[in-house]
Coordinates of C-alpha atoms and ligand atoms in Angstrom, one line a residue:
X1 CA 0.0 0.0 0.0
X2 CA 1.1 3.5 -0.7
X3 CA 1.7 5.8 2.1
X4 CA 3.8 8.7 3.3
X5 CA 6.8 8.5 5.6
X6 CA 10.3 8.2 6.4
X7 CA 13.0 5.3 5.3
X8 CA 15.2 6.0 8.6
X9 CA 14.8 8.2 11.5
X10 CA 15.7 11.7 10.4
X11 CA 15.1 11.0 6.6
X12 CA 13.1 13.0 4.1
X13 CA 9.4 12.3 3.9
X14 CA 8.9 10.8 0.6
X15 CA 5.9 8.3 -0.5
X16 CA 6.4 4.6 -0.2
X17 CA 5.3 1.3 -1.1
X18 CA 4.6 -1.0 1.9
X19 CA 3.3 -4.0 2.8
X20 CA -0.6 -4.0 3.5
X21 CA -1.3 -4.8 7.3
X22 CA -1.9 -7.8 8.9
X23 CA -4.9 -8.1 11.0
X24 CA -6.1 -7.3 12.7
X25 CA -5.4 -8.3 15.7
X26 CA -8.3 -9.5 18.2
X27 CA -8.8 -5.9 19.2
X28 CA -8.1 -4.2 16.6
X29 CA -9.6 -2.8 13.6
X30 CA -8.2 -1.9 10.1
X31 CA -9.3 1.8 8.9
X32 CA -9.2 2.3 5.3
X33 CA -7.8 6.1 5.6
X34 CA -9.8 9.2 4.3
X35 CA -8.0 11.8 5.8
X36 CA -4.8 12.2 8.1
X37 CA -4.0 15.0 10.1
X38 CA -0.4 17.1 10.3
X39 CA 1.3 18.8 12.5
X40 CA 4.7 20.1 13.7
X41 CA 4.5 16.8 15.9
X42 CA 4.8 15.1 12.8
X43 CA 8.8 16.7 12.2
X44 CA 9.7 15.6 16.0
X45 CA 8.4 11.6 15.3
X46 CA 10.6 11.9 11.8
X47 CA 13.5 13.3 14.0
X48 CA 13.3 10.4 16.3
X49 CA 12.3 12.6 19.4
X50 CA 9.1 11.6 19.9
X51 CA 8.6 7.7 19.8
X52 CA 4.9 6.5 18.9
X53 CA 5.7 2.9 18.9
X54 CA 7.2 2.4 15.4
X55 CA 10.5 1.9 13.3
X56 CA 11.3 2.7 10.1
X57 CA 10.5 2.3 7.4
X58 CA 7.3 3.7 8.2
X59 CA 4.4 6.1 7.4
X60 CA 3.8 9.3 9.7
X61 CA 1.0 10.5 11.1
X62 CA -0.7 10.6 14.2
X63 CA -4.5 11.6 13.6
X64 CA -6.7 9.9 11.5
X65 CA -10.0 9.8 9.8
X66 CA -11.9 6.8 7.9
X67 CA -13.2 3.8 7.1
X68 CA -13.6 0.5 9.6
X69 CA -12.7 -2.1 6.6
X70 CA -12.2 -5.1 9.4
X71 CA -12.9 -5.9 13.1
X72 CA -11.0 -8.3 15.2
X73 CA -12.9 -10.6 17.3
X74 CA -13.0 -9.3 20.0
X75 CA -14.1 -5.9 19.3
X76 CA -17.8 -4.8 20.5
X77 CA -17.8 -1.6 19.7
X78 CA -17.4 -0.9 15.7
X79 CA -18.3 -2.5 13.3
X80 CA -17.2 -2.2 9.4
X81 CA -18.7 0.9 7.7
X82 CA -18.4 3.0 10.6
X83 CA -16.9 6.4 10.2
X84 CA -14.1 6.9 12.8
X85 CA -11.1 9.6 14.0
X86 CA -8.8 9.4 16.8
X87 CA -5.0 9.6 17.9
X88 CA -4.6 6.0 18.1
X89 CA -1.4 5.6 20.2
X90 CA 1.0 4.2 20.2
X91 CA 0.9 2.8 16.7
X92 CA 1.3 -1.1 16.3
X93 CA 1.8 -1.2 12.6
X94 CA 2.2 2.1 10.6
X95 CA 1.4 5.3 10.8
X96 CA -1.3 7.6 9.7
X97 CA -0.4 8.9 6.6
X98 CA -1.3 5.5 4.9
X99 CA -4.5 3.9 2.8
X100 CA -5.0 1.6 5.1
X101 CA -4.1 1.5 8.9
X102 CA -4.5 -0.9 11.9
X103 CA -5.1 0.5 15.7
X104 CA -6.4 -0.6 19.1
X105 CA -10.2 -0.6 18.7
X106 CA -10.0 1.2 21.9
X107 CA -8.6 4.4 20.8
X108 CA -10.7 5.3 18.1
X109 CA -14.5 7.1 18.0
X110 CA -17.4 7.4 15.6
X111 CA -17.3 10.5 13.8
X112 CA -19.8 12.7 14.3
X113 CA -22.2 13.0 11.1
X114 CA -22.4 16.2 9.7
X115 CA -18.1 16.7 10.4
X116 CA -15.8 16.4 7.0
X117 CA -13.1 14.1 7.0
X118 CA -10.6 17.1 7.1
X119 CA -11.8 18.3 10.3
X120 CA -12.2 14.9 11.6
X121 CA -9.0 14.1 10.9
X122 CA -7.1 17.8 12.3
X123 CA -9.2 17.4 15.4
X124 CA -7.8 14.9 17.7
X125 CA -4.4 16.1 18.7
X126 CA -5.1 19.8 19.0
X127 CA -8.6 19.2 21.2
X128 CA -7.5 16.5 23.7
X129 CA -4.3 18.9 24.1
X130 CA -6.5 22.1 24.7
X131 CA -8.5 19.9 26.7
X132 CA -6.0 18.5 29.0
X133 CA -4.3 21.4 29.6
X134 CA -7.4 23.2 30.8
X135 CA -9.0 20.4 32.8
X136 CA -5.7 18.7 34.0
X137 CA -3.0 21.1 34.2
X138 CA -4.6 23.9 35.1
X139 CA -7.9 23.4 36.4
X140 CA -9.6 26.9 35.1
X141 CA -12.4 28.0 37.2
X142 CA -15.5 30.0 35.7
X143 CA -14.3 32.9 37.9
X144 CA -10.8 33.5 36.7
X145 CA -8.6 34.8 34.1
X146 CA -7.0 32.8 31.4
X147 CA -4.1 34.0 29.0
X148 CA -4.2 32.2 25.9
X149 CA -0.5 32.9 24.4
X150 CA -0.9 32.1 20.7
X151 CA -4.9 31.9 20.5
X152 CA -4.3 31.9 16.4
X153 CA -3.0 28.4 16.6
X154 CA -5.3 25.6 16.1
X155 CA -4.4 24.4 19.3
X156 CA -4.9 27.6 21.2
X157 CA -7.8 28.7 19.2
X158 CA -9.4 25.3 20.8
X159 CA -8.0 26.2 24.4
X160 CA -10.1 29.9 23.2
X161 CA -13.6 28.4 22.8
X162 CA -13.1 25.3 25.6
X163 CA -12.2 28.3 28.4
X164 CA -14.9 30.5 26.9
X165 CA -17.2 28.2 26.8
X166 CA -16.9 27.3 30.7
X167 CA -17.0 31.4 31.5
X168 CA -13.5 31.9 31.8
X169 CA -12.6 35.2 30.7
X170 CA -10.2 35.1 28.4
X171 CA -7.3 37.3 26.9
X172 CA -5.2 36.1 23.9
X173 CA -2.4 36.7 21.8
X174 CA -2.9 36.8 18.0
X175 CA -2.1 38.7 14.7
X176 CA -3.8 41.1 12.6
X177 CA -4.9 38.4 10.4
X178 CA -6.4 35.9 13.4
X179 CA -7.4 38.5 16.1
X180 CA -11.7 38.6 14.4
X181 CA -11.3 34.8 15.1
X182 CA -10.0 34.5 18.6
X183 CA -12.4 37.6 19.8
X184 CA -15.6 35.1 17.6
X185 CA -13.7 32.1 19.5
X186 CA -14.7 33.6 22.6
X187 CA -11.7 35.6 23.5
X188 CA -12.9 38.6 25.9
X189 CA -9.6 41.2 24.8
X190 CA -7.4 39.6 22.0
X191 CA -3.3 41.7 22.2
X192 CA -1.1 41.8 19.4
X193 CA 1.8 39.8 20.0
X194 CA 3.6 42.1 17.7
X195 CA 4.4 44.4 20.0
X196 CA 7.2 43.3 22.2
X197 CA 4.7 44.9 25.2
X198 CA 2.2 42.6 24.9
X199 CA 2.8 40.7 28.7
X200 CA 2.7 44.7 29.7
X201 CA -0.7 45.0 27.9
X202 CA -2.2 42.0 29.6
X203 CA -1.1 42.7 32.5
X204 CA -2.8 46.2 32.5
X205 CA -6.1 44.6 31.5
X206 CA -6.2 42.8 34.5
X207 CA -5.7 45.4 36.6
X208 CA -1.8 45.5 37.0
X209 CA -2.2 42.1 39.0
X210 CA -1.8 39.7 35.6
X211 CA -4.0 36.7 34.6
X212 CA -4.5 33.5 37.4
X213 CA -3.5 31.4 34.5
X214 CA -1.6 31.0 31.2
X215 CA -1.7 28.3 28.4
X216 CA 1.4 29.0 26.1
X217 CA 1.0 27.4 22.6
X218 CA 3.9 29.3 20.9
X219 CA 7.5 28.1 20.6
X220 CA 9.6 28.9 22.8
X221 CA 6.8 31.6 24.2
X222 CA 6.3 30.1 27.8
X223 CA 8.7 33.1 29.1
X224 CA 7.1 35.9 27.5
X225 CA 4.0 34.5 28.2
X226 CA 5.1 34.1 32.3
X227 CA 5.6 38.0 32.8
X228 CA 1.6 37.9 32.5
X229 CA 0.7 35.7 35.1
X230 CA 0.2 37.0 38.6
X231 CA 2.1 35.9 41.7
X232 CA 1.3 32.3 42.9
X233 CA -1.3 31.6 39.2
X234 CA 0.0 29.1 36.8
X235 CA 1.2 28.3 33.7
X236 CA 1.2 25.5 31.6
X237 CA 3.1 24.8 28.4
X238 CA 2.5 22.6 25.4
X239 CA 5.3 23.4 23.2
X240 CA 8.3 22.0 25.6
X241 CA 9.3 25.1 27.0
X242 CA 8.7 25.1 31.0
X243 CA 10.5 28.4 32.3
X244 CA 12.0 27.7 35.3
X245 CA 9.5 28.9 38.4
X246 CA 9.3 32.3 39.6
X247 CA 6.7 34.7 42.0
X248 CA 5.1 31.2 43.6
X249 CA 3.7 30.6 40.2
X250 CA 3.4 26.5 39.2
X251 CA 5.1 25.5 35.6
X252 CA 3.3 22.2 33.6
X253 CA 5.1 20.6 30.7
X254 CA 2.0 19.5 29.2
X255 CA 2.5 16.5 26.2
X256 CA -1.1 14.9 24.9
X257 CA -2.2 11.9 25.8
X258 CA -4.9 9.6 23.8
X259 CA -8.0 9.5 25.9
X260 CA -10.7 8.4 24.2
X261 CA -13.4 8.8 26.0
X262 CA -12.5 12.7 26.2
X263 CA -12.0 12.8 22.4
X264 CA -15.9 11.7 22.1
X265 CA -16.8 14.5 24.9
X266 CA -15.1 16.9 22.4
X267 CA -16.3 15.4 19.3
X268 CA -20.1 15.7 21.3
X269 CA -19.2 19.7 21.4
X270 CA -17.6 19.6 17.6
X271 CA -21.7 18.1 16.5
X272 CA -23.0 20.6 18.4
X273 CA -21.3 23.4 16.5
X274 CA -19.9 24.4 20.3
X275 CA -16.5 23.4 18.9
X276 CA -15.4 24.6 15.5
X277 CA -11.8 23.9 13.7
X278 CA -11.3 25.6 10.3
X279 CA -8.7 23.2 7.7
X280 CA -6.6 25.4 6.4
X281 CA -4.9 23.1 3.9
X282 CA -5.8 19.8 2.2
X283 CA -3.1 18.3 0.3
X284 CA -2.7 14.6 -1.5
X285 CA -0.5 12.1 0.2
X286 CA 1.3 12.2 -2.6
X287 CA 2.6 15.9 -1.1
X288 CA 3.1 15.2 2.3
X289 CA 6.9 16.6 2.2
X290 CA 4.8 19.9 1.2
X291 CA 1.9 19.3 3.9
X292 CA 5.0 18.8 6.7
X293 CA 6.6 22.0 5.9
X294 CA 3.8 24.0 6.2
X295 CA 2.7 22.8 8.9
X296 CA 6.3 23.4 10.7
X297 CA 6.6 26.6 9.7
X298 CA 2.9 27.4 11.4
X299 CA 0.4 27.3 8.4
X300 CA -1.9 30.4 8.7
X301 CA -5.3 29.9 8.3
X302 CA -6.1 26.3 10.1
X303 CA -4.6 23.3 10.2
X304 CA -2.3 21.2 7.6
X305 CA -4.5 17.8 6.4
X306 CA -3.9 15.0 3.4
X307 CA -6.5 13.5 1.8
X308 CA -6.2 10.5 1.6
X309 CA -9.3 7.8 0.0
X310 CA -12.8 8.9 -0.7
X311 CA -14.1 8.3 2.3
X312 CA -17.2 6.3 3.1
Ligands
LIG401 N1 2.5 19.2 23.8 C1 1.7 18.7 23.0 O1 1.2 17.6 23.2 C2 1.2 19.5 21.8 C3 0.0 19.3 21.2 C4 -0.5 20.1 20.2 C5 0.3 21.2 19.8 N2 1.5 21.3 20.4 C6 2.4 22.5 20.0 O2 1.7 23.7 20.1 C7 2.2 24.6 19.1 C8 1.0 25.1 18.3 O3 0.6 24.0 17.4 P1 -0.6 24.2 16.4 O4 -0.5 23.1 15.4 O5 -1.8 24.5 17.1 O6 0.0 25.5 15.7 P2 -0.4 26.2 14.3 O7 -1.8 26.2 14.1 O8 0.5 25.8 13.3 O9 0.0 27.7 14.8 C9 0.4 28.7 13.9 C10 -0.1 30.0 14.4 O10 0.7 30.4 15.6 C11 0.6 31.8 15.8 N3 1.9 32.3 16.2 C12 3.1 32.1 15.6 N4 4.0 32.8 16.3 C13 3.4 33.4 17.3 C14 3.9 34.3 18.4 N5 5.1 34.6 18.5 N6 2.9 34.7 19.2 C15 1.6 34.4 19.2 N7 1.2 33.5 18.2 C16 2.0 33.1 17.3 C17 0.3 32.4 14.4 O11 -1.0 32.9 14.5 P3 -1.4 34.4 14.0 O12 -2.3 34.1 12.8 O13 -2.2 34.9 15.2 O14 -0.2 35.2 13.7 C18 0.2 31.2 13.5 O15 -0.8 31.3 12.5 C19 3.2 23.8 18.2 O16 4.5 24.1 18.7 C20 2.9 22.3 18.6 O17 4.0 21.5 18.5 C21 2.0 20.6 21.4

């Protein structure tokens, strides 16, 4: 089968020809692939910095959207013809970026109806993360401030509407060109992080005190992002950057996690239209050394996705 991926940790993404997957296992299904998510995520598993349970050669990709082709025996839940997504980690066979993949039953959900295959498959990684970081890491309450550094990411334009929606009040960083969209995504005061002031600027919208709590979702942005937060609040991290701790305030490392009953809470708000993600690109597999690069370099406009099949 045809899919996209590296030869050897480090390599250059390139399409290849590998062998069709066995299986599947008792508990596992086979998904013919309709779409496959991309992120910068994607450059750290190629680099060999992130391990997701395979070895080359092998096919990226860490979210995906399709078809259930097959069923092992011992899975309840799905059966073939159903429409799933997930971040089905760690990977047994190959990655994403593939026709056809094989994956714990277990870590996969239906897809809502109604929800493209692009935005199925862009959802997983960036939700759970915004999700996790607000529930787990932090633990927002309705009453207090959130700083949302780089709410024009996917990720933190998720970690936007999640706060938002629970009452938080939320400031955010963005650019000219995202700011209409993080203030629609629910962010109360959106600063432009073009001007080297901006901690100064949040700060003063909270009275001079600074925000209970800040997600960072820009690289290396965690220490810009701290000068924001008020004495004793917290910050949390999702792009490996903890600053070291400062003023009593509490520094999480955040890294997502497959969880997939959360990913069918979020998917329940992505139905309800109480959760929207914009694709900003769709590529072919064919260009997935394209679909990387943009993604690394921080695609404007949505998230980086290649179609894959034609979907059920
Ligand atoms: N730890 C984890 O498990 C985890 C999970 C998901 C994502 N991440 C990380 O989170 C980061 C965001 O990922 P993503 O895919 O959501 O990003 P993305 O959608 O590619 O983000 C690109 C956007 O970031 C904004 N941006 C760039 N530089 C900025 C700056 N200096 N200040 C404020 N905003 C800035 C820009 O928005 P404007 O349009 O506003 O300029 C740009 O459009 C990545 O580093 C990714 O690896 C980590």
């Amino acid at each position: 089968m045809r899919v996209a991926g590296v030869r050897e940790i480090g390599g250059q993404v390139e399409v290849l020809e590998l062998p069709e997957p066995d299986g599947p296992g008792p508990g596992e299904v086979v998904i013919e692939v309709a779409a496959a998510g991309v992120g910068n995520w994607d450059d750290i598993v190629r680099a060999g910095a992130w391990n997701v349970g395979l070895r080359p050669p092998m096919a990226l990709g860490v979210e995906v959207a399709g078809t259930v082709i097959a069923v092992g025996s011992q899975v309840a839940d799905l059966r073939v013809g159903d429409a799933v997504l997930g971040h089905p980690l760690p990977l047994r066979h190959q990655g994403c970026w593939a026709e056809r993949v094989v994956v714990d039953a277990g870590l996969v959900v239906v897809k809502p109806r109604g929800v493209s295959w692009e935005t199925a498959a862009a959802f997983s990684v960036p939700a759970l993360t915004a999700e996790q970081v607000l529930a787990e890491s932090l633990t927002v309450a309705e009453d207090e401030t959130l700083l949302v550094h780089g709410g024009g990411s996917t990720t933190g334009g998720l970690v936007v509407q999640l706060a938002a929606g629970r009452g938080v009040r939320v400031v955010a960083t963005a650019g000219p060109s995202s700011a209409g969209r993080v203030a629609r995504a629910g962010a109360a005061e959106v600063v432009d992080y073009h001007d080297s002031r901006w901690p100064d600027r949040v700060r003063e919208l909270t009275g001079g005190v600074g925000v209970d709590a800040a997600v960072n979702a820009v690289p290396a942005g965690s220490a810009e992002a701290m000068v924001a937060v008020r004495e004793g609040g917290r910050m949390a991290t999702i792009t490996g950057d903890p600053p070291a701790a400062e003023r009593g305030i509490s520094v999480a490392d955040v890294y997502v996690r497959p969880d997939p009953a959360q990913l069918a809470q979020l998917c329940g708000l992505l139905a309800e239209g109480r959760l929207t993600l914009s694709v900003g690109t769709v590529l072919p597999l064919a260009e997935a050394a394209t679909a990387l690069e943009r993604a690394v370099s921080g695609n404007k406009g949505g998230p980086v996705v290649l179609h894959v099949g034609t979907g059920a």
